[in-house]
GROMACS .gro file of C-alpha atoms in nm:
model
  289
    1UNK     CA    1   3.073   2.063  -0.866
    2UNK     CA    2   3.200   1.871  -0.531
    3UNK     CA    3   3.039   1.877  -0.195
    4UNK     CA    4   3.157   2.107  -0.057
    5UNK     CA    5   3.056   2.354  -0.284
    6UNK     CA    6   2.782   2.595  -0.210
    7UNK     CA    7   2.530   2.606  -0.491
    8UNK     CA    8   2.345   2.978  -0.431
    9UNK     CA    9   1.985   2.892  -0.582
   10UNK     CA   10   2.005   2.527  -0.409
   11UNK     CA   11   2.037   2.688  -0.038
   12UNK     CA   12   1.770   2.975  -0.083
   13UNK     CA   13   1.587   2.951   0.254
   14UNK     CA   14   1.877   2.675   0.346
   15UNK     CA   15   1.609   2.498   0.619
   16UNK     CA   16   1.278   2.535   0.428
   17UNK     CA   17   1.221   2.206   0.341
   18UNK     CA   18   0.980   1.868   0.395
   19UNK     CA   19   0.999   1.472   0.485
   20UNK     CA   20   0.770   1.225   0.335
   21UNK     CA   21   0.763   0.809   0.276
   22UNK     CA   22   0.783   0.632  -0.010
   23UNK     CA   23   0.491   0.325  -0.081
   24UNK     CA   24   0.788   0.106   0.057
   25UNK     CA   25   0.816   0.349   0.354
   26UNK     CA   26   1.139   0.517   0.262
   27UNK     CA   27   1.227   0.872   0.360
   28UNK     CA   28   1.153   1.106   0.105
   29UNK     CA   29   1.354   1.478   0.093
   30UNK     CA   30   1.144   1.756  -0.054
   31UNK     CA   31   1.298   2.094  -0.130
   32UNK     CA   32   1.280   2.379  -0.389
   33UNK     CA   33   1.081   2.155  -0.638
   34UNK     CA   34   1.363   1.831  -0.577
   35UNK     CA   35   1.323   1.523  -0.461
   36UNK     CA   36   1.631   1.358  -0.227
   37UNK     CA   37   1.665   1.004  -0.159
   38UNK     CA   38   1.885   0.918   0.145
   39UNK     CA   39   2.201   0.790   0.045
   40UNK     CA   40   2.396   0.744   0.404
   41UNK     CA   41   2.475   0.881   0.738
   42UNK     CA   42   2.778   0.955   0.812
   43UNK     CA   43   2.962   0.929   1.121
   44UNK     CA   44   2.925   1.255   1.261
   45UNK     CA   45   2.555   1.159   1.218
   46UNK     CA   46   2.495   1.460   0.991
   47UNK     CA   47   2.301   1.221   0.665
   48UNK     CA   48   2.363   1.286   0.293
   49UNK     CA   49   2.070   1.290  -0.031
   50UNK     CA   50   2.100   1.215  -0.376
   51UNK     CA   51   1.850   1.418  -0.588
   52UNK     CA   52   1.584   1.096  -0.700
   53UNK     CA   53   1.733   1.175  -1.077
   54UNK     CA   54   2.030   0.900  -1.000
   55UNK     CA   55   2.110   0.827  -1.275
   56UNK     CA   56   2.147   1.156  -1.491
   57UNK     CA   57   2.185   1.380  -1.139
   58UNK     CA   58   2.492   1.422  -0.919
   59UNK     CA   59   2.291   1.689  -0.674
   60UNK     CA   60   2.354   1.648  -0.374
   61UNK     CA   61   2.272   1.793  -0.027
   62UNK     CA   62   2.365   1.717   0.377
   63UNK     CA   63   2.182   1.787   0.682
   64UNK     CA   64   2.322   1.809   1.011
   65UNK     CA   65   2.311   1.532   1.250
   66UNK     CA   66   1.914   1.568   1.353
   67UNK     CA   67   1.792   1.667   1.026
   68UNK     CA   68   1.709   2.041   1.088
   69UNK     CA   69   1.962   2.228   0.870
   70UNK     CA   70   2.122   2.179   0.504
   71UNK     CA   71   2.488   2.226   0.567
   72UNK     CA   72   2.566   2.194   0.238
   73UNK     CA   73   2.437   2.150  -0.161
   74UNK     CA   74   2.506   2.114  -0.489
   75UNK     CA   75   2.280   2.207  -0.798
   76UNK     CA   76   2.083   2.023  -0.988
   77UNK     CA   77   2.126   1.963  -1.414
   78UNK     CA   78   1.740   1.987  -1.427
   79UNK     CA   79   1.417   2.200  -1.367
   80UNK     CA   80   1.242   2.118  -1.065
   81UNK     CA   81   0.849   2.076  -0.991
   82UNK     CA   82   0.755   2.185  -0.673
   83UNK     CA   83   0.343   2.182  -0.792
   84UNK     CA   84   0.430   1.796  -0.822
   85UNK     CA   85   0.609   1.813  -0.466
   86UNK     CA   86   0.289   1.987  -0.359
   87UNK     CA   87   0.068   1.720  -0.409
   88UNK     CA   88   0.304   1.514  -0.270
   89UNK     CA   89   0.301   1.656   0.057
   90UNK     CA   90  -0.082   1.680   0.089
   91UNK     CA   91  -0.088   1.303  -0.031
   92UNK     CA   92   0.152   1.278   0.323
   93UNK     CA   93  -0.107   1.493   0.518
   94UNK     CA   94  -0.358   1.234   0.412
   95UNK     CA   95  -0.182   0.971   0.513
   96UNK     CA   96  -0.141   1.127   0.890
   97UNK     CA   97  -0.522   1.192   0.864
   98UNK     CA   98  -0.553   0.798   0.792
   99UNK     CA   99  -0.329   0.672   1.061
  100UNK     CA  100  -0.496   0.942   1.298
  101UNK     CA  101  -0.852   1.080   1.203
  102UNK     CA  102  -0.993   0.686   1.263
  103UNK     CA  103  -1.392   0.815   1.263
  104UNK     CA  104  -1.357   0.897   0.883
  105UNK     CA  105  -1.281   0.634   0.596
  106UNK     CA  106  -1.016   0.603   0.408
  107UNK     CA  107  -1.187   0.694   0.069
  108UNK     CA  108  -1.365   1.041   0.195
  109UNK     CA  109  -1.024   1.121   0.366
  110UNK     CA  110  -0.887   1.044   0.000
  111UNK     CA  111  -1.157   1.273  -0.167
  112UNK     CA  112  -1.088   1.586   0.085
  113UNK     CA  113  -0.791   1.628   0.000
  114UNK     CA  114  -0.831   1.589  -0.377
  115UNK     CA  115  -1.049   1.858  -0.362
  116UNK     CA  116  -0.826   2.125  -0.164
  117UNK     CA  117  -0.564   2.047  -0.444
  118UNK     CA  118  -0.856   2.104  -0.745
  119UNK     CA  119  -0.927   2.395  -0.548
  120UNK     CA  120  -0.597   2.547  -0.553
  121UNK     CA  121  -0.587   2.424  -0.914
  122UNK     CA  122  -0.276   2.150  -0.901
  123UNK     CA  123  -0.516   1.918  -1.111
  124UNK     CA  124  -0.463   2.117  -1.386
  125UNK     CA  125  -0.107   2.129  -1.446
  126UNK     CA  126  -0.026   1.802  -1.277
  127UNK     CA  127  -0.116   1.423  -1.229
  128UNK     CA  128  -0.301   1.404  -0.916
  129UNK     CA  129  -0.243   1.047  -0.827
  130UNK     CA  130  -0.571   0.831  -0.831
  131UNK     CA  131  -0.738   0.658  -0.556
  132UNK     CA  132  -0.694   0.339  -0.684
  133UNK     CA  133  -0.316   0.386  -0.710
  134UNK     CA  134  -0.213   0.472  -0.365
  135UNK     CA  135  -0.544   0.306  -0.200
  136UNK     CA  136  -0.285   0.001  -0.077
  137UNK     CA  137  -0.053   0.283   0.116
  138UNK     CA  138  -0.295   0.435   0.307
  139UNK     CA  139  -0.472   0.154   0.404
  140UNK     CA  140  -0.169  -0.007   0.499
  141UNK     CA  141  -0.127   0.342   0.722
  142UNK     CA  142  -0.440   0.253   0.892
  143UNK     CA  143  -0.466  -0.083   0.942
  144UNK     CA  144  -0.080  -0.017   1.123
  145UNK     CA  145  -0.283   0.292   1.345
  146UNK     CA  146  -0.554   0.031   1.437
  147UNK     CA  147  -0.298  -0.223   1.535
  148UNK     CA  148  -0.344  -0.491   1.279
  149UNK     CA  149  -0.056  -0.648   1.325
  150UNK     CA  150  -0.082  -0.743   1.733
  151UNK     CA  151  -0.315  -0.982   1.559
  152UNK     CA  152  -0.063  -1.220   1.427
  153UNK     CA  153   0.125  -1.149   1.750
  154UNK     CA  154  -0.240  -1.309   1.891
  155UNK     CA  155  -0.201  -1.538   1.660
  156UNK     CA  156   0.153  -1.628   1.771
  157UNK     CA  157   0.058  -1.710   2.149
  158UNK     CA  158  -0.156  -1.951   1.999
  159UNK     CA  159   0.059  -2.206   1.779
  160UNK     CA  160   0.205  -2.480   1.876
  161UNK     CA  161   0.563  -2.468   1.941
  162UNK     CA  162   0.729  -2.616   1.694
  163UNK     CA  163   1.026  -2.598   1.419
  164UNK     CA  164   0.711  -2.573   1.148
  165UNK     CA  165   0.495  -2.318   1.286
  166UNK     CA  166   0.848  -2.109   1.352
  167UNK     CA  167   0.970  -2.099   1.012
  168UNK     CA  168   0.634  -2.015   0.903
  169UNK     CA  169   0.594  -1.731   1.160
  170UNK     CA  170   0.890  -1.600   1.088
  171UNK     CA  171   0.799  -1.576   0.692
  172UNK     CA  172   0.492  -1.453   0.705
  173UNK     CA  173   0.635  -1.139   0.963
  174UNK     CA  174   0.913  -1.078   0.706
  175UNK     CA  175   0.648  -1.087   0.391
  176UNK     CA  176   0.389  -0.911   0.521
  177UNK     CA  177   0.414  -0.803   0.810
  178UNK     CA  178   0.763  -0.534   0.749
  179UNK     CA  179   0.778  -0.205   0.672
  180UNK     CA  180   1.022  -0.293   0.360
  181UNK     CA  181   0.768  -0.547   0.210
  182UNK     CA  182   0.565  -0.452  -0.026
  183UNK     CA  183   0.499  -0.795  -0.136
  184UNK     CA  184   0.060  -0.739  -0.055
  185UNK     CA  185   0.030  -0.471  -0.300
  186UNK     CA  186   0.198  -0.653  -0.585
  187UNK     CA  187   0.073  -1.030  -0.543
  188UNK     CA  188  -0.264  -0.979  -0.260
  189UNK     CA  189  -0.435  -0.705  -0.285
  190UNK     CA  190  -0.816  -0.715  -0.369
  191UNK     CA  191  -1.013  -0.361  -0.297
  192UNK     CA  192  -0.911  -0.194  -0.008
  193UNK     CA  193  -0.852  -0.599   0.161
  194UNK     CA  194  -0.551  -0.798   0.169
  195UNK     CA  195  -0.716  -1.155   0.021
  196UNK     CA  196  -0.601  -1.383  -0.195
  197UNK     CA  197  -0.745  -1.299  -0.572
  198UNK     CA  198  -1.045  -1.456  -0.585
  199UNK     CA  199  -1.215  -1.350  -0.910
  200UNK     CA  200  -0.869  -1.484  -1.124
  201UNK     CA  201  -0.873  -1.857  -0.907
  202UNK     CA  202  -1.239  -1.851  -0.938
  203UNK     CA  203  -1.177  -1.750  -1.334
  204UNK     CA  204  -0.924  -2.039  -1.353
  205UNK     CA  205  -1.156  -2.300  -1.255
  206UNK     CA  206  -1.394  -2.209  -1.492
  207UNK     CA  207  -1.199  -2.260  -1.783
  208UNK     CA  208  -1.030  -2.593  -1.617
  209UNK     CA  209  -1.391  -2.754  -1.592
  210UNK     CA  210  -1.414  -2.706  -2.020
  211UNK     CA  211  -1.100  -2.836  -2.147
  212UNK     CA  212  -0.962  -3.119  -2.140
  213UNK     CA  213  -0.645  -3.266  -1.967
  214UNK     CA  214  -0.385  -3.152  -2.180
  215UNK     CA  215  -0.569  -2.935  -2.490
  216UNK     CA  216  -0.387  -2.837  -2.800
  217UNK     CA  217  -0.397  -2.486  -2.867
  218UNK     CA  218  -0.691  -2.475  -3.097
  219UNK     CA  219  -0.891  -2.612  -2.804
  220UNK     CA  220  -0.795  -2.368  -2.541
  221UNK     CA  221  -0.818  -2.076  -2.799
  222UNK     CA  222  -1.177  -2.235  -2.856
  223UNK     CA  223  -1.295  -2.227  -2.473
  224UNK     CA  224  -1.114  -1.859  -2.389
  225UNK     CA  225  -1.324  -1.748  -2.680
  226UNK     CA  226  -1.654  -1.879  -2.541
  227UNK     CA  227  -1.550  -1.822  -2.185
  228UNK     CA  228  -1.498  -1.436  -2.331
  229UNK     CA  229  -1.861  -1.435  -2.514
  230UNK     CA  230  -2.014  -1.514  -2.174
  231UNK     CA  231  -1.885  -1.251  -2.041
  232UNK     CA  232  -1.972  -0.978  -2.289
  233UNK     CA  233  -2.320  -1.105  -2.271
  234UNK     CA  234  -2.391  -1.156  -1.917
  235UNK     CA  235  -2.233  -0.713  -1.948
  236UNK     CA  236  -2.483  -0.679  -2.228
  237UNK     CA  237  -2.788  -0.769  -2.038
  238UNK     CA  238  -2.635  -0.580  -1.754
  239UNK     CA  239  -2.648  -0.874  -1.506
  240UNK     CA  240  -2.416  -0.993  -1.302
  241UNK     CA  241  -2.057  -1.112  -1.391
  242UNK     CA  242  -2.037  -1.389  -1.113
  243UNK     CA  243  -2.243  -1.562  -0.894
  244UNK     CA  244  -2.190  -1.607  -0.508
  245UNK     CA  245  -2.294  -1.860  -0.346
  246UNK     CA  246  -2.560  -1.752  -0.014
  247UNK     CA  247  -2.349  -1.894   0.244
  248UNK     CA  248  -2.028  -1.715   0.122
  249UNK     CA  249  -2.264  -1.319   0.096
  250UNK     CA  250  -2.269  -1.413   0.439
  251UNK     CA  251  -1.986  -1.474   0.521
  252UNK     CA  252  -1.876  -1.136   0.402
  253UNK     CA  253  -2.101  -0.958   0.567
  254UNK     CA  254  -1.968  -1.142   0.904
  255UNK     CA  255  -1.668  -1.052   0.790
  256UNK     CA  256  -1.756  -0.737   0.744
  257UNK     CA  257  -1.941  -0.653   1.071
  258UNK     CA  258  -1.659  -0.787   1.322
  259UNK     CA  259  -1.363  -0.527   1.117
  260UNK     CA  260  -1.609  -0.243   1.187
  261UNK     CA  261  -1.650  -0.344   1.543
  262UNK     CA  262  -1.257  -0.362   1.572
  263UNK     CA  263  -1.247  -0.046   1.315
  264UNK     CA  264  -1.501   0.109   1.628
  265UNK     CA  265  -1.314  -0.010   1.907
  266UNK     CA  266  -1.630  -0.195   2.001
  267UNK     CA  267  -1.402  -0.480   2.048
  268UNK     CA  268  -1.038  -0.588   2.075
  269UNK     CA  269  -0.824  -0.735   1.853
  270UNK     CA  270  -0.754  -1.048   2.030
  271UNK     CA  271  -1.227  -1.060   2.035
  272UNK     CA  272  -1.194  -0.978   1.649
  273UNK     CA  273  -0.973  -1.287   1.608
  274UNK     CA  274  -1.176  -1.500   1.769
  275UNK     CA  275  -1.492  -1.406   1.612
  276UNK     CA  276  -1.334  -1.463   1.255
  277UNK     CA  277  -1.218  -1.789   1.317
  278UNK     CA  278  -1.546  -1.941   1.364
  279UNK     CA  279  -1.657  -1.825   1.038
  280UNK     CA  280  -1.811  -2.135   0.843
  281UNK     CA  281  -1.599  -2.316   0.589
  282UNK     CA  282  -1.333  -2.258   0.892
  283UNK     CA  283  -1.189  -2.589   0.899
  284UNK     CA  284  -1.174  -2.655   1.349
  285UNK     CA  285  -1.095  -3.028   1.333
  286UNK     CA  286  -0.724  -2.930   1.182
  287UNK     CA  287  -0.694  -2.633   1.387
  288UNK     CA  288  -0.728  -2.860   1.732
  289UNK     CA  289  -0.467  -3.043   1.550
   0.00000   0.00000   0.00000
């Protein structure tokens, strides 16, 4: 069926559809249990949307210039999932709450949303995404609403005007701050904060100390097994898996307190950066140069 042909079921309640954003901040159209991805914008400003299962389904929708009315549509070759779309819309509402209700924590807003969905029995007929799988997007929304991106602009203003500094600033914005970048979620996330994978680096350093410079495979496996046994021994004894230095604990507390002050609007983003840059361990001599 061509796009000019109007499919009956697809245009039922012609203007009943919703928009949400994907994990990579791209628009998704939801209608009658189906998901559509933006395909193109025509010369007359109308837009074409294609079924998200584009490899097996050719169904499309055409919207008018301001995305308020469906002009044309074609049928799908599969059933829609109304429950899944309702879950997606609830999570999208949660994102809006994360951006605007800054007094509430991100986890509390998420679990309030889950509770409302469970009250309606949605968890009985569909899988609701766990916090672990959506927290990166939620915290990115919260950070953006707080103006965290302006922190980098503040830092850039303090940088030397050199070619190397400009190149690095361009890289940082494109890799970490651009809405289309998913780098932070993929490579550099620890709990709800974007930071280096400290636990993995610490484990790698610990293993390296137990090995010779060029170990053979047997020596490597023995070191891994010993480390694994030590890990499970700590688990059985219900002791700490790893021990942090007092300096690290103190620094983490200072970071948490400073971030809390910023999130509660007690200090500006500039003040926040100034407080963080003088934390223990910061090399002030290098900064001066």
